[in-house]
């Protein structure tokens, strides 16, 4: 199971001592534990004295309750129920002086305390409550003061890491040294960003969630900044439990980790802008000389001097949101890195452009990016276009235009989520060059006449018949087979089509016009 998650505290640190440690103070040297031994690790944070009958209304969790038994003297039959009531309210223990008001505790009360692990302590009669209160409270305050000092020292050390320009590696190393535990910074996807500590213990932190379930050994604190969850700090202490004071330091470490991540995000954003601006200049032919392009590309870790392929991924209209664009860049960056470490990738306003080695499987790169995008975005798709092989940086503007055209024409032909290669566009590549869509619409109307509209079912059916006839080069038998028509039925339809459109079976120029008109209709968005 997942390690327990501890939410960030409000800043108030409350620590105490265990019941077992309370029994070790000098004023309780003669005190005797008479029941509830399994609860000696209960934490005492405050003390209270019970000398009124309605004490249950005033008790608080983690209290050590002191009493002479005066409120219980007339109701001994309710003593066994008292233990259950105090345990239900989260008290740490009950310490009582016997002999003056209550001679002995009922057997059922002792048995109930043992069952619940609720310590019952018999106090010596010669010890005053004020001495107990003074000594135990002093121990609690000293413990809390020591914890606060330790936390403050840890805070100063962690802040110094940030001021010195350290990253998550330095933060985890500092915490591992302070707490003597293994520590890892984990991102939201479960990947280890940094880790420190003994190698075998760090390995345990990297195990799948189901293998890290020993209670007390693992603790997780969220890393949150600006309302965004960036991951978590996970600590592993194989030698024992991680105490609350340790968790307080982990919380401070998570805050510092959030600062480090936010700082790195800001740096990455600036670097991404520079990369995107430079790649845009390269793709538009404004990046300068070939030598300058080569030098700056190498500085970014890119190789644009080899044969490459350009891919353009455009968000489809229904998914055009800022969050989707950010995720699109992330998905494509990860996909390109898996297939080509020297490939270039950058996000523009509504698209992502990738330049990868010509030997890489561009279709697989696009599939990997689409899979990662779908895992992160519940709705929204993108269309991808691929260029021809580009021999070098000088030809990148032409290749970029090819990929962009393939993405847009592919979406028009096949709808959102299309993947198209420039060489596969055929005649649609030429049609996409016509900027005057009104002229294209007029051509379709003039050529197809009533078959251009979808408002009549019979006309749409006849258009389908015409399309298959043209695809089979007027092979009547093959067309009839594809459309599941009788031969004579198809001959009748051909006659009707020729009355509407002209003698296309004899006129090759008319057939060319009809084919082009049908292609235009297939191009969505025109």
Coordinates of C-alpha atoms in Angstrom, one line a residue:
X1 CA 0.0 0.0 0.0
X2 CA 1.0 3.6 -0.4
X3 CA 3.0 5.2 2.5
X4 CA 0.8 7.3 4.8
X5 CA 0.5 10.9 3.6
X6 CA 1.0 13.6 6.1
X7 CA -0.5 17.0 5.2
X8 CA 1.5 20.1 5.9
X9 CA 1.0 21.4 9.4
X10 CA -0.3 24.8 10.3
X11 CA 2.9 25.8 12.0
X12 CA 1.9 24.8 15.5
X13 CA 4.2 22.0 16.6
X14 CA 3.0 19.9 19.6
X15 CA 5.1 17.2 21.0
X16 CA 4.9 15.1 24.1
X17 CA 6.4 12.2 26.0
X18 CA 5.1 8.6 26.1
X19 CA 3.4 7.2 29.1
X20 CA 6.4 4.9 29.6
X21 CA 8.7 7.9 29.8
X22 CA 6.3 9.6 32.3
X23 CA 6.7 6.6 34.6
X24 CA 10.4 7.2 34.5
X25 CA 10.4 10.6 36.2
X26 CA 11.6 10.8 39.7
X27 CA 8.4 11.8 41.3
X28 CA 6.7 8.6 40.0
X29 CA 9.6 6.3 41.0
X30 CA 7.2 4.4 43.3
X31 CA 4.2 4.5 40.9
X32 CA 3.0 1.1 39.7
X33 CA 1.4 0.2 36.4
X34 CA -1.6 -2.0 37.2
X35 CA -3.2 -2.4 33.7
X36 CA -2.8 -1.4 30.0
X37 CA 0.9 -2.2 29.5
X38 CA 0.4 -2.4 25.7
X39 CA -0.5 1.4 25.7
X40 CA 2.8 2.6 27.2
X41 CA 3.7 4.3 23.9
X42 CA 0.6 6.5 24.1
X43 CA 1.7 10.2 24.0
X44 CA 1.1 12.6 26.9
X45 CA 0.9 16.2 25.8
X46 CA -1.0 17.7 28.7
X47 CA -2.1 16.8 32.3
X48 CA -5.4 17.3 34.0
X49 CA -6.8 16.6 37.5
X50 CA -10.3 14.9 37.9
X51 CA -12.0 16.0 41.1
X52 CA -15.5 16.8 39.7
X53 CA -18.2 14.2 38.7
X54 CA -18.6 15.5 35.1
X55 CA -15.0 15.4 34.1
X56 CA -15.7 13.7 30.8
X57 CA -17.0 17.0 29.4
X58 CA -13.6 18.6 30.0
X59 CA -11.0 16.0 29.1
X60 CA -8.9 16.3 25.9
X61 CA -6.9 13.9 23.8
X62 CA -3.4 13.0 24.9
X63 CA -4.1 13.9 28.5
X64 CA -2.7 12.2 31.6
X65 CA -5.6 12.3 34.0
X66 CA -4.8 12.5 37.8
X67 CA -7.3 11.7 40.5
X68 CA -7.7 10.7 44.1
X69 CA -10.9 8.9 43.2
X70 CA -13.1 11.5 45.0
X71 CA -15.7 11.8 42.1
X72 CA -15.9 8.0 41.9
X73 CA -16.4 7.2 45.5
X74 CA -20.2 6.8 45.3
X75 CA -20.4 5.1 41.9
X76 CA -17.9 2.2 41.9
X77 CA -20.1 0.2 39.6
X78 CA -19.4 2.7 36.8
X79 CA -15.6 2.5 37.0
X80 CA -15.3 -0.2 34.3
X81 CA -17.3 2.0 31.9
X82 CA -15.0 5.0 32.8
X83 CA -12.0 3.4 31.1
X84 CA -13.9 2.9 27.8
X85 CA -15.2 6.5 27.9
X86 CA -11.7 7.9 28.5
X87 CA -10.2 5.7 25.8
X88 CA -12.9 6.8 23.3
X89 CA -11.9 10.5 24.0
X90 CA -8.2 9.7 23.2
X91 CA -6.8 10.1 26.7
X92 CA -3.3 8.8 27.3
X93 CA -3.7 7.3 30.7
X94 CA -5.4 7.5 34.1
X95 CA -3.3 7.8 37.3
X96 CA -5.2 7.3 40.6
X97 CA -4.4 7.3 44.4
X98 CA -6.2 4.5 46.2
X99 CA -7.2 4.2 49.8
X100 CA -8.7 7.6 50.7
X101 CA -11.9 7.6 48.6
X102 CA -11.6 4.4 46.5
X103 CA -10.0 1.3 48.1
X104 CA -9.5 -0.8 45.0
X105 CA -10.2 -0.8 41.3
X106 CA -12.8 -3.4 40.2
X107 CA -11.5 -6.4 38.3
X108 CA -13.6 -5.5 35.3
X109 CA -12.1 -2.1 35.1
X110 CA -8.6 -3.6 35.1
X111 CA -9.6 -6.2 32.5
X112 CA -11.2 -3.5 30.3
X113 CA -8.0 -1.4 30.5
X114 CA -5.9 -4.4 29.4
X115 CA -8.2 -5.1 26.5
X116 CA -8.0 -1.5 25.3
X117 CA -4.3 -1.0 26.0
X118 CA -5.3 2.0 28.3
X119 CA -2.7 2.4 31.1
X120 CA -3.9 2.5 34.7
X121 CA -1.3 3.9 37.0
X122 CA -1.4 3.5 40.8
X123 CA 0.2 6.7 42.4
X124 CA 2.0 6.7 45.7
X125 CA 0.1 8.6 48.4
X126 CA 3.2 10.6 49.4
X127 CA 3.5 12.4 46.1
X128 CA 1.6 15.6 45.4
X129 CA -0.2 16.3 42.2
X130 CA 1.6 19.6 41.9
X131 CA 5.0 17.8 41.9
X132 CA 3.8 15.5 39.1
X133 CA 2.3 18.3 37.1
X134 CA 5.5 20.4 37.4
X135 CA 8.0 17.6 36.5
X136 CA 6.0 16.1 33.6
X137 CA 5.1 19.4 32.1
X138 CA 8.7 20.5 32.3
X139 CA 9.7 17.3 30.4
X140 CA 7.1 18.0 27.8
X141 CA 8.2 21.6 27.3
X142 CA 11.8 20.6 27.2
X143 CA 11.0 18.0 24.6
X144 CA 9.1 20.4 22.5
X145 CA 11.8 23.0 22.8
X146 CA 14.4 20.5 21.6
X147 CA 12.3 19.5 18.7
X148 CA 11.7 23.2 17.8
X149 CA 15.4 23.9 17.9
X150 CA 16.1 20.8 15.7
X151 CA 13.5 21.9 13.3
X152 CA 14.9 25.4 13.1
X153 CA 18.4 24.1 12.5
X154 CA 17.0 21.9 9.7
X155 CA 15.1 24.8 8.2
X156 CA 18.2 26.9 8.2
X157 CA 20.2 24.1 6.5
X158 CA 17.5 23.6 3.9
X159 CA 17.2 27.3 3.1
X160 CA 21.0 27.5 2.7
X161 CA 20.7 24.7 0.1
X162 CA 18.3 26.9 -1.9
X163 CA 20.4 30.1 -1.5
X164 CA 23.5 28.2 -2.7
X165 CA 21.6 27.2 -5.8
X166 CA 21.2 23.5 -4.8
X167 CA 18.6 21.3 -6.4
X168 CA 16.5 18.3 -5.3
X169 CA 19.6 16.2 -5.0
X170 CA 21.0 18.5 -2.3
X171 CA 17.7 18.8 -0.5
X172 CA 17.2 15.0 -0.2
X173 CA 20.9 14.6 0.8
X174 CA 20.5 17.2 3.6
X175 CA 17.3 15.5 4.9
X176 CA 18.8 12.1 4.7
X177 CA 21.7 13.3 6.8
X178 CA 19.6 15.1 9.3
X179 CA 17.1 12.2 10.0
X180 CA 19.4 9.3 9.2
X181 CA 16.8 7.9 6.8
X182 CA 16.5 7.2 3.1
X183 CA 14.7 10.1 1.3
X184 CA 13.4 10.5 -2.3
X185 CA 11.6 13.2 -4.2
X186 CA 9.0 11.6 -6.4
X187 CA 7.1 13.5 -9.1
X188 CA 3.3 13.2 -9.8
X189 CA 3.9 10.3 -12.2
X190 CA 5.8 8.3 -9.7
X191 CA 9.2 8.9 -11.2
X192 CA 12.2 9.4 -8.8
X193 CA 13.6 12.9 -9.3
X194 CA 16.3 12.6 -6.6
X195 CA 17.2 10.3 -3.7
X196 CA 19.7 10.0 -0.9
X197 CA 20.6 7.6 1.8
X198 CA 22.0 4.0 2.0
X199 CA 21.6 2.4 -1.5
X200 CA 19.6 -0.6 -0.2
X201 CA 17.2 1.7 1.6
X202 CA 16.8 4.0 -1.4
X203 CA 16.0 0.9 -3.6
X204 CA 13.1 0.2 -1.2
X205 CA 11.7 3.7 -1.9
X206 CA 11.8 2.9 -5.6
X207 CA 9.8 -0.3 -5.3
X208 CA 6.2 -0.4 -6.5
X209 CA 3.7 0.9 -4.0
X210 CA 2.5 -2.5 -3.0
X211 CA 5.9 -3.5 -1.6
X212 CA 6.2 -0.6 0.8
X213 CA 3.6 -1.2 3.4
X214 CA 5.3 -1.7 6.8
X215 CA 3.6 0.7 9.2
X216 CA 5.8 3.4 10.5
X217 CA 8.7 2.7 8.1
X218 CA 7.5 4.9 5.3
X219 CA 6.1 8.4 5.4
X220 CA 5.1 10.6 2.5
X221 CA 4.6 14.4 2.5
X222 CA 3.1 16.3 -0.5
X223 CA 5.1 18.9 -2.5
X224 CA 2.7 21.7 -3.2
X225 CA 3.3 25.1 -4.7
X226 CA 0.9 27.7 -6.1
X227 CA -2.0 25.3 -5.7
X228 CA -0.2 22.7 -7.9
X229 CA 0.8 19.2 -6.6
X230 CA 4.3 18.6 -7.8
X231 CA 4.8 15.2 -6.2
X232 CA 6.0 14.1 -2.7
X233 CA 8.9 13.6 -0.4
X234 CA 9.1 10.0 0.8
X235 CA 11.2 8.8 3.7
X236 CA 12.1 5.3 4.7
X237 CA 13.4 4.3 8.1
X238 CA 14.1 0.6 8.2
X239 CA 15.4 0.8 11.8
X240 CA 12.1 2.0 13.3
X241 CA 9.2 4.4 13.0
X242 CA 9.5 8.0 11.7
X243 CA 8.5 10.3 14.5
X244 CA 6.3 13.3 14.3
X245 CA 9.3 15.6 14.8
X246 CA 10.9 13.9 11.8
X247 CA 7.7 14.5 9.8
X248 CA 7.9 18.2 10.7
X249 CA 11.3 18.3 9.1
X250 CA 10.0 16.4 6.1
X251 CA 7.3 19.1 5.8
X252 CA 9.9 21.8 5.7
X253 CA 11.9 19.8 3.1
X254 CA 8.7 19.6 1.0
X255 CA 8.3 23.3 1.1
X256 CA 11.9 23.8 0.1
X257 CA 11.5 21.2 -2.7
X258 CA 8.5 23.1 -3.9
X259 CA 10.7 26.3 -4.1
X260 CA 13.3 24.3 -6.0
X261 CA 10.8 22.9 -8.5
X262 CA 9.1 26.3 -9.0
X263 CA 12.5 27.8 -9.7
X264 CA 13.4 25.1 -12.1
X265 CA 10.0 25.4 -13.8
X266 CA 10.7 29.1 -14.3
X267 CA 14.2 28.4 -15.8
X268 CA 12.7 25.7 -18.0
X269 CA 10.0 28.1 -19.2
X270 CA 12.6 30.7 -20.3
X271 CA 14.8 28.0 -21.9
X272 CA 11.7 26.6 -23.7
X273 CA 10.9 30.1 -25.1
X274 CA 14.4 30.5 -26.4
X275 CA 14.3 27.0 -28.0
X276 CA 10.9 27.7 -29.5
X277 CA 12.0 31.1 -30.9
X278 CA 15.1 29.7 -32.4
X279 CA 13.4 26.7 -34.0
X280 CA 10.7 29.0 -35.4
X281 CA 13.4 31.2 -37.0
X282 CA 15.0 28.1 -38.5
X283 CA 11.7 26.9 -39.9
X284 CA 10.9 30.2 -41.4
X285 CA 14.4 30.8 -42.8
X286 CA 15.3 33.6 -40.5
X287 CA 17.9 32.0 -38.3
X288 CA 21.0 33.2 -40.1
X289 CA 23.9 31.4 -41.7
X290 CA 24.2 27.6 -41.7
X291 CA 27.2 27.9 -39.3
X292 CA 25.1 29.9 -36.8
X293 CA 22.2 27.5 -37.0
X294 CA 24.6 24.5 -36.5
X295 CA 26.3 26.1 -33.5
X296 CA 23.1 27.1 -31.7
X297 CA 21.5 23.8 -32.5
X298 CA 24.4 22.0 -30.8
X299 CA 24.0 24.3 -27.8
X300 CA 20.5 23.1 -27.4
X301 CA 21.5 19.4 -27.9
X302 CA 20.0 19.2 -31.4
X303 CA 21.5 17.9 -34.6
X304 CA 19.9 19.7 -37.6
X305 CA 22.8 19.0 -40.1
X306 CA 21.8 15.4 -40.8
X307 CA 18.8 14.1 -42.9
X308 CA 15.7 14.7 -40.8
X309 CA 11.9 14.6 -40.9
X310 CA 9.7 17.4 -39.7
X311 CA 6.5 16.6 -37.8
X312 CA 3.8 19.1 -36.9
X313 CA 1.1 18.3 -34.3
X314 CA -1.8 20.8 -34.2
X315 CA -4.5 20.8 -31.5
X316 CA -7.9 20.1 -33.1
X317 CA -10.4 22.9 -32.5
X318 CA -12.3 21.3 -29.7
X319 CA -9.2 20.8 -27.7
X320 CA -7.6 24.2 -28.1
X321 CA -7.0 25.1 -24.5
X322 CA -3.8 26.2 -22.7
X323 CA -3.7 23.2 -20.5
X324 CA -4.0 20.9 -23.5
X325 CA -1.2 22.9 -25.3
X326 CA 1.1 22.5 -22.3
X327 CA 0.4 18.8 -22.2
X328 CA 0.9 18.5 -26.0
X329 CA 4.4 19.9 -25.6
X330 CA 5.2 17.6 -22.7
X331 CA 3.9 14.5 -24.6
X332 CA 5.8 15.3 -27.8
X333 CA 9.0 16.1 -25.8
X334 CA 8.9 12.8 -24.1
X335 CA 8.2 10.9 -27.3
X336 CA 11.0 12.5 -29.2
X337 CA 13.5 11.9 -26.4
X338 CA 12.6 8.2 -26.5
X339 CA 13.3 7.9 -30.3
X340 CA 15.9 10.5 -31.0
X341 CA 18.0 12.1 -28.2
X342 CA 19.4 14.7 -30.6
X343 CA 15.9 15.6 -32.1
X344 CA 14.5 19.1 -31.7
X345 CA 11.1 19.8 -30.3
X346 CA 9.4 23.0 -29.4
X347 CA 5.9 24.3 -28.7
X348 CA 4.3 27.2 -30.6
X349 CA 1.0 28.9 -29.9
X350 CA -1.3 26.0 -31.1
X351 CA 1.1 23.4 -32.4
X352 CA 4.2 21.4 -31.6
X353 CA 7.0 21.0 -34.1
X354 CA 9.5 18.1 -33.9
X355 CA 12.6 17.5 -36.1
X356 CA 13.8 13.9 -35.8
X357 CA 16.3 11.7 -37.6
X358 CA 15.1 10.5 -41.0
X359 CA 15.7 6.9 -39.9
X360 CA 13.4 7.2 -36.9
X361 CA 9.9 5.8 -37.3
X362 CA 7.9 9.0 -37.4
X363 CA 4.6 7.2 -37.2
X364 CA 5.6 5.5 -34.0
X365 CA 6.8 8.9 -32.5
X366 CA 3.3 10.3 -33.3
X367 CA 1.6 7.2 -31.7
X368 CA 3.7 7.5 -28.6
X369 CA 2.9 11.2 -28.2
X370 CA -0.8 10.6 -28.8
X371 CA -0.8 7.8 -26.2
X372 CA 0.8 10.1 -23.6
X373 CA -1.5 13.0 -24.4
X374 CA -4.6 10.8 -24.1
X375 CA -3.4 9.6 -20.7
X376 CA -3.2 13.1 -19.4
X377 CA -6.1 14.8 -21.1
X378 CA -9.7 13.5 -20.8
X379 CA -10.9 15.3 -23.9
X380 CA -9.2 16.8 -26.9
X381 CA -7.1 15.4 -29.8
X382 CA -4.5 16.6 -32.2
X383 CA -3.7 16.0 -35.9
X384 CA -0.2 15.2 -37.1
X385 CA 1.5 15.9 -40.4
X386 CA 4.9 14.5 -41.6
X387 CA 7.2 16.0 -44.2
X388 CA 9.4 14.4 -46.8
X389 CA 13.0 13.7 -45.8
X390 CA 14.9 16.9 -45.4
X391 CA 18.7 16.7 -46.3
X392 CA 19.7 19.5 -43.9
X393 CA 18.9 22.8 -42.1
X394 CA 18.6 24.8 -45.3
X395 CA 15.6 22.8 -46.4
X396 CA 13.8 22.8 -43.1
X397 CA 11.5 25.7 -44.0
X398 CA 10.2 23.7 -47.0
X399 CA 9.8 20.6 -44.9
X400 CA 8.0 22.5 -42.2
X401 CA 5.5 23.8 -44.8
X402 CA 4.9 20.2 -46.0
X403 CA 4.3 18.9 -42.5
X404 CA 1.9 21.8 -41.7
X405 CA 0.0 21.2 -44.9
X406 CA -0.2 17.4 -44.2
X407 CA -1.6 18.1 -40.7
X408 CA -4.3 20.5 -41.9
X409 CA -5.3 18.5 -45.0
X410 CA -5.3 15.3 -43.0
X411 CA -7.7 16.8 -40.5
X412 CA -10.0 18.0 -43.4
X413 CA -10.0 14.6 -45.0
X414 CA -10.2 12.3 -41.9
X415 CA -11.4 14.5 -39.1
X416 CA -9.7 15.2 -35.7
X417 CA -6.8 13.0 -34.6
X418 CA -5.6 12.3 -38.2
X419 CA -2.0 11.4 -39.0
X420 CA -0.9 12.2 -42.6
X421 CA 2.3 12.2 -44.6
X422 CA 2.9 14.9 -47.2
X423 CA 3.5 12.3 -49.9
X424 CA 0.2 10.6 -49.2
X425 CA -1.9 13.8 -49.9
X426 CA -1.9 13.3 -53.7
X427 CA -4.4 15.6 -55.5
X428 CA -5.5 17.0 -52.1
X429 CA -2.1 18.7 -51.8
X430 CA -2.9 20.7 -55.0
X431 CA -6.5 21.5 -53.9
X432 CA -5.2 22.8 -50.5
X433 CA -3.2 25.5 -52.4
X434 CA -6.5 27.1 -53.6
X435 CA -7.1 29.9 -51.2
X436 CA -10.4 30.9 -52.7
X437 CA -12.8 28.4 -51.1
X438 CA -15.8 30.1 -52.7
X439 CA -14.4 29.3 -56.1
X440 CA -14.0 25.7 -55.0
X441 CA -17.6 25.6 -53.8
X442 CA -18.8 27.1 -57.1
X443 CA -16.8 24.4 -59.0
X444 CA -18.5 21.7 -57.0
X445 CA -22.0 23.1 -57.6
X446 CA -21.4 23.6 -61.3
X447 CA -19.9 20.1 -61.8
X448 CA -22.1 17.9 -59.6
X449 CA -25.3 20.0 -59.8
X450 CA -28.0 18.6 -57.5
X451 CA -25.6 15.9 -56.3
X452 CA -23.5 18.5 -54.5
X453 CA -26.0 18.8 -51.6
X454 CA -26.8 16.3 -48.8
X455 CA -30.4 17.5 -48.3
X456 CA -31.8 14.8 -50.6
X457 CA -31.1 11.1 -49.6
X458 CA -31.5 9.9 -53.2
X459 CA -29.0 12.4 -54.6
X460 CA -26.4 11.5 -51.8
X461 CA -26.9 7.8 -52.8
X462 CA -26.4 8.6 -56.5
X463 CA -23.2 10.5 -55.6
X464 CA -21.9 7.4 -53.8
X465 CA -22.6 5.4 -56.9
X466 CA -20.8 7.9 -59.1
X467 CA -17.8 7.8 -56.8
X468 CA -17.4 4.0 -56.9
X469 CA -17.9 4.0 -60.7
X470 CA -15.0 6.5 -61.0
X471 CA -12.8 4.6 -58.6
X472 CA -13.3 1.3 -60.6
X473 CA -12.6 3.1 -63.9
X474 CA -16.3 2.6 -65.0
X475 CA -16.1 -1.2 -64.3
X476 CA -19.8 -1.9 -64.1
X477 CA -19.5 -5.4 -62.7
X478 CA -17.0 -4.4 -60.0
X479 CA -19.1 -1.4 -59.0
X480 CA -22.2 -3.5 -58.7
X481 CA -20.3 -6.0 -56.5
X482 CA -19.1 -3.3 -54.2
X483 CA -22.4 -1.6 -53.9
X484 CA -24.4 -4.9 -53.7
X485 CA -26.6 -3.9 -56.7
X486 CA -28.0 -6.0 -59.5
X487 CA -26.3 -5.4 -62.8
X488 CA -29.5 -4.0 -64.4
X489 CA -30.1 -1.7 -61.4
X490 CA -26.6 -0.2 -61.8
X491 CA -27.2 0.3 -65.5
X492 CA -30.4 2.2 -64.7
X493 CA -28.5 4.4 -62.2
X494 CA -25.8 5.1 -64.7
X495 CA -28.4 6.4 -67.1
X496 CA -29.9 8.6 -64.5
X497 CA -26.5 10.0 -63.6
X498 CA -25.7 10.8 -67.2
X499 CA -29.0 12.7 -67.5
X500 CA -28.1 14.8 -64.5
X501 CA -24.4 15.3 -65.2
X502 CA -23.7 14.6 -68.9
X503 CA -22.2 11.7 -70.8
X504 CA -19.3 11.1 -68.5
X505 CA -18.9 7.5 -69.6
X506 CA -17.7 8.8 -73.0
X507 CA -16.1 12.1 -71.9
X508 CA -12.7 11.7 -70.0
X509 CA -12.5 15.5 -69.3
X510 CA -15.9 15.4 -67.6
X511 CA -14.8 12.4 -65.6
X512 CA -11.7 14.3 -64.4
X513 CA -13.9 17.3 -63.4
X514 CA -16.3 14.9 -61.5
X515 CA -13.4 13.2 -59.7
X516 CA -12.0 16.6 -58.6
X517 CA -15.4 17.8 -57.4
X518 CA -15.8 14.7 -55.3
X519 CA -12.3 15.2 -53.9
X520 CA -13.1 18.7 -52.9
X521 CA -16.3 17.5 -51.1
X522 CA -14.1 15.1 -49.1
X523 CA -11.9 17.9 -47.9
X524 CA -13.6 18.9 -44.7
X525 CA -13.6 22.6 -43.7
X526 CA -13.6 23.9 -47.4

